[in-house]
Amino acid sequence: MAWAKFFRRPGGNLGKSYQPGSMLSLNSCFLNSAVQVLWHLDIFRRSLRQLPGHFCLGESCIFCALKGIFSQFQHSRERALPSDNLRVALAEAFKDEHRFQLGFMDDAAECFEIILQRIHMHIVPEEENACTSKSCITHQKFAMSIYEQVVCHSCGATSDPLPFTELVHYVSTTALCQQMQRRRGGADSFGELLQAASTMGDYRNCPNSCGQKIKIRRVLMNCPEIVIIGLIWDSEQSDQTQDVIHSLGPLLNLSTLFSRVTDEHAKKGELMLVGMICFSSRHYCALAFHTKSSKWVFFDDATVKEVRK
């Protein structure tokens, strides 16, 4: 699921802003869905278009392949567009790891995150602990700079902060539903539910060994323009689907998603739900908010439908 900064425009007719579907080879619905959500993230699409160049990797260049299908989306009037070049580039890039190979199903959330990681590699090929390149869309738009810390309220001991970067914030659906049950009737926001679920049961020993068990604190240090939430299901068949759907909120405040935020913009940051990748019956599809028409659109490979109330 994707939340992004959003500037509302007057609604229009979806038919005037043609939305092509994706028509790829066998078992490519996971990639179709990821591409459609990326295309409908206005901030990402415009930023990618403005990049002047990159470090090309030939047949395994995911950057070239993605820009190619985006160009087709922008200019073509076909009802469905083949983007086999992106599928081939993904397979070629991971052939040694036997992942994302042609004809085989794979995970859409992993695919989404891999595409973001590869874009970073094509722009900033040098390995960095923390990418600060202004041209890197991945880290400038998506990355959440976080540190974990334990603070003991009994003896006052504090652990050293452990910094890391997240492109996708994963949360267990089981933990999310359990938090909903505990807080039923309360006024908790979706961000507060996500924070409670992501830290559920995550207790650490006191840094000073005073005997206390302390819940981990996660602090956000920057203000991402796009936040991706990945929901982890315990099994392919679950009776939690309705509860998860009811938990979803259209708005996400960054200040509620973490124990604390240090960036002033993040403290006031409110993001809007603009995209979802769904999995059912071993098949992926996508829902995306179409900005110009202010309407939600459903994508199932080559099938494109406006979502009506």
Coordinates of N, CA, C and O in Angstrom, one line a residue, residues 205-271:
N205 N 15.9 -6.2 26.9 CA 16.4 -6.1 28.3 C 16.9 -4.7 28.5 O 17.4 -4.0 27.6
C206 N 16.8 -4.2 29.7 CA 17.4 -2.9 30.1 C 18.9 -2.9 29.8 O 19.6 -3.8 30.0
P207 N 19.3 -1.8 29.1 CA 20.7 -1.6 28.8 C 21.7 -1.7 30.0 O 22.8 -2.1 29.9
N208 N 21.1 -1.4 31.2 CA 21.9 -1.4 32.4 C 21.6 -2.7 33.2 O 22.1 -2.8 34.4
S209 N 20.9 -3.6 32.6 CA 20.6 -4.9 33.3 C 19.9 -4.8 34.6 O 20.3 -5.5 35.6
C210 N 19.0 -3.9 34.7 CA 18.3 -3.7 36.0 C 17.1 -4.7 36.1 O 16.4 -4.7 37.2
G211 N 16.9 -5.5 35.1 CA 15.8 -6.5 35.2 C 14.5 -6.1 34.5 O 13.7 -7.0 34.3
Q212 N 14.4 -4.9 34.0 CA 13.2 -4.4 33.3 C 13.2 -4.9 31.9 O 14.2 -5.0 31.2
K213 N 12.0 -5.2 31.4 CA 11.8 -5.5 30.0 C 11.1 -4.2 29.3 O 10.1 -3.8 29.8
I214 N 11.8 -3.7 28.3 CA 11.4 -2.4 27.8 C 11.0 -2.5 26.3 O 11.6 -3.2 25.5
K215 N 9.8 -1.9 25.9 CA 9.4 -1.9 24.6 C 10.3 -1.0 23.7 O 10.6 0.1 24.1
I216 N 10.6 -1.5 22.5 CA 11.5 -0.8 21.6 C 10.8 0.5 21.2 O 9.6 0.6 21.0
R217 N 11.6 1.6 21.0 CA 11.1 2.8 20.4 C 11.8 3.0 19.0 O 13.0 2.8 18.9
R218 N 10.9 3.4 18.1 CA 11.4 3.7 16.7 C 11.2 5.1 16.4 O 10.0 5.6 16.5
V219 N 12.2 5.8 16.0 CA 12.2 7.3 15.8 C 12.4 7.6 14.3 O 13.4 7.1 13.8
L220 N 11.6 8.4 13.7 CA 11.7 8.8 12.3 C 12.5 10.1 12.3 O 12.2 11.1 12.9
M221 N 13.6 10.1 11.4 CA 14.5 11.3 11.4 C 14.3 12.2 10.2 O 14.9 13.2 10.1
N222 N 13.5 11.7 9.2 CA 13.3 12.5 7.9 C 11.9 12.6 7.6 O 11.0 12.2 8.4
C223 N 11.5 13.2 6.5 CA 10.1 13.3 6.1 C 10.0 12.8 4.6 O 10.0 13.5 3.7
P224 N 9.7 11.5 4.5 CA 9.5 10.9 3.2 C 8.2 11.4 2.5 O 7.2 11.6 3.2
E225 N 8.3 11.6 1.2 CA 7.1 12.0 0.5 C 6.1 10.9 0.2 O 5.0 11.1 -0.1
I226 N 6.7 9.7 0.1 CA 5.9 8.5 -0.2 C 6.2 7.4 0.9 O 7.4 7.2 1.2
V227 N 5.2 6.8 1.5 CA 5.4 5.7 2.5 C 4.7 4.5 2.0 O 3.5 4.5 1.6
I228 N 5.5 3.4 1.9 CA 5.0 2.1 1.5 C 4.8 1.2 2.7 O 5.7 1.0 3.4
I229 N 3.6 0.7 2.9 CA 3.3 -0.3 4.0 C 3.1 -1.6 3.4 O 2.2 -1.8 2.5
G230 N 3.8 -2.6 3.8 CA 3.6 -4.0 3.4 C 3.0 -4.8 4.5 O 3.5 -4.9 5.6
L231 N 1.8 -5.4 4.2 CA 1.1 -6.3 5.2 C 1.5 -7.7 5.0 O 1.5 -8.3 3.9
I232 N 2.0 -8.3 6.1 CA 2.5 -9.7 6.1 C 1.4 -10.6 6.6 O 0.9 -10.5 7.7
W233 N 1.0 -11.6 5.7 CA -0.1 -12.5 6.0 C 0.6 -13.8 6.5 O 1.5 -14.3 5.9
D234 N 0.0 -14.4 7.5 CA 0.6 -15.7 8.1 C 0.3 -16.9 7.2 O 1.0 -17.8 7.2
S235 N -0.7 -16.8 6.3 CA -1.0 -17.9 5.4 C -1.8 -17.3 4.2 O -2.3 -16.2 4.2
E236 N -1.8 -18.1 3.1 CA -2.5 -17.7 1.9 C -4.0 -17.6 2.1 O -4.7 -16.8 1.5
Q237 N -4.6 -18.4 3.1 CA -6.0 -18.4 3.4 C -6.1 -17.8 4.8 O -5.6 -18.4 5.7
S238 N -6.8 -16.7 4.9 CA -7.0 -16.1 6.2 C -8.4 -15.6 6.4 O -9.1 -15.2 5.4
D239 N -8.8 -15.6 7.6 CA -10.2 -15.1 8.0 C -10.1 -13.7 8.5 O -11.0 -13.1 9.0
Q240 N -8.9 -13.1 8.3 CA -8.7 -11.7 8.8 C -8.9 -10.6 7.8 O -8.8 -9.4 8.1
T241 N -9.3 -11.0 6.5 CA -9.4 -10.1 5.4 C -10.3 -8.9 5.7 O -9.9 -7.7 5.6
Q242 N -11.5 -9.2 6.2 CA -12.5 -8.1 6.5 C -11.9 -7.2 7.6 O -12.1 -6.0 7.5
D243 N -11.3 -7.8 8.6 CA -10.8 -6.9 9.7 C -9.7 -6.0 9.2 O -9.6 -4.9 9.6
V244 N -8.8 -6.6 8.4 CA -7.7 -5.7 7.8 C -8.3 -4.6 7.0 O -7.9 -3.4 7.1
I245 N -9.3 -4.9 6.2 CA -9.9 -3.9 5.3 C -10.5 -2.8 6.2 O -10.4 -1.6 5.9
H246 N -11.2 -3.2 7.3 CA -11.9 -2.2 8.1 C -10.8 -1.4 8.9 O -11.1 -0.2 9.3
S247 N -9.6 -1.9 9.0 CA -8.6 -1.1 9.8 C -8.0 0.0 8.9 O -7.4 1.0 9.4
L248 N -8.1 -0.1 7.6 CA -7.4 0.8 6.7 C -8.0 2.2 6.8 O -9.2 2.4 7.0
G249 N -7.1 3.2 6.8 CA -7.5 4.6 6.8 C -7.0 5.3 5.6 O -5.9 5.0 5.1
P250 N -7.7 6.2 5.0 CA -7.3 7.0 3.8 C -6.1 7.9 4.1 O -5.5 8.3 3.2
L251 N -6.0 8.3 5.4 CA -4.9 9.3 5.7 C -3.9 8.7 6.7 O -4.3 7.9 7.5
L252 N -2.7 9.0 6.6 CA -1.6 8.5 7.4 C -0.8 9.7 7.9 O -0.1 10.4 7.1
N253 N -0.8 9.9 9.2 CA 0.1 10.9 9.8 C 1.4 10.3 10.3 O 1.4 9.3 11.0
L254 N 2.5 10.8 9.8 CA 3.8 10.3 10.1 C 4.1 10.3 11.6 O 4.7 9.4 12.1
S255 N 3.5 11.3 12.3 CA 3.8 11.4 13.7 C 3.1 10.3 14.5 O 3.5 10.0 15.7
T256 N 2.1 9.6 13.9 CA 1.5 8.5 14.6 C 2.1 7.1 14.3 O 1.9 6.1 15.0
L257 N 2.9 7.1 13.2 CA 3.4 5.8 12.8 C 4.6 5.4 13.6 O 5.0 4.2 13.6
F258 N 5.3 6.4 14.2 CA 6.5 6.1 15.0 C 6.4 6.6 16.4 O 5.5 7.4 16.7
S259 N 7.3 6.1 17.3 CA 7.2 6.6 18.6 C 7.5 8.1 18.7 O 6.9 8.8 19.6
R260 N 8.4 8.6 17.8 CA 8.7 10.0 17.8 C 9.2 10.4 16.4 O 9.8 9.5 15.7
V261 N 9.0 11.6 16.0 CA 9.6 12.1 14.7 C 10.4 13.3 15.1 O 10.0 14.1 15.9
T262 N 11.5 13.5 14.4 CA 12.4 14.6 14.7 C 12.3 15.7 13.7 O 12.7 16.9 14.0
D263 N 11.9 15.4 12.5 CA 11.8 16.4 11.4 C 10.6 17.2 11.6 O 9.5 16.7 11.8
E264 N 10.7 18.5 11.5 CA 9.5 19.4 11.7 C 8.5 19.2 10.7 O 7.3 19.3 11.0
H265 N 8.9 19.0 9.4 CA 7.9 18.7 8.4 C 7.1 17.4 8.6 O 5.9 17.3 8.4
A266 N 7.9 16.4 9.1 CA 7.3 15.1 9.3 C 6.3 15.2 10.5 O 5.3 14.4 10.5
K267 N 6.5 16.0 11.4 CA 5.6 16.2 12.6 C 4.2 16.6 12.1 O 3.2 16.3 12.7
K268 N 4.2 17.4 11.0 CA 2.9 17.8 10.4 C 2.5 17.1 9.2 O 1.4 17.4 8.6
G269 N 3.3 16.1 8.8 CA 3.1 15.4 7.5 C 1.9 14.5 7.5 O 1.7 13.6 8.4
E270 N 1.0 14.7 6.6 CA -0.2 13.8 6.4 C -0.2 13.3 5.0 O -0.2 14.1 4.0
L271 N -0.2 12.0 4.8 CA -0.2 11.4 3.5 C -1.5 10.8 3.2 O -2.2 10.3 4.1

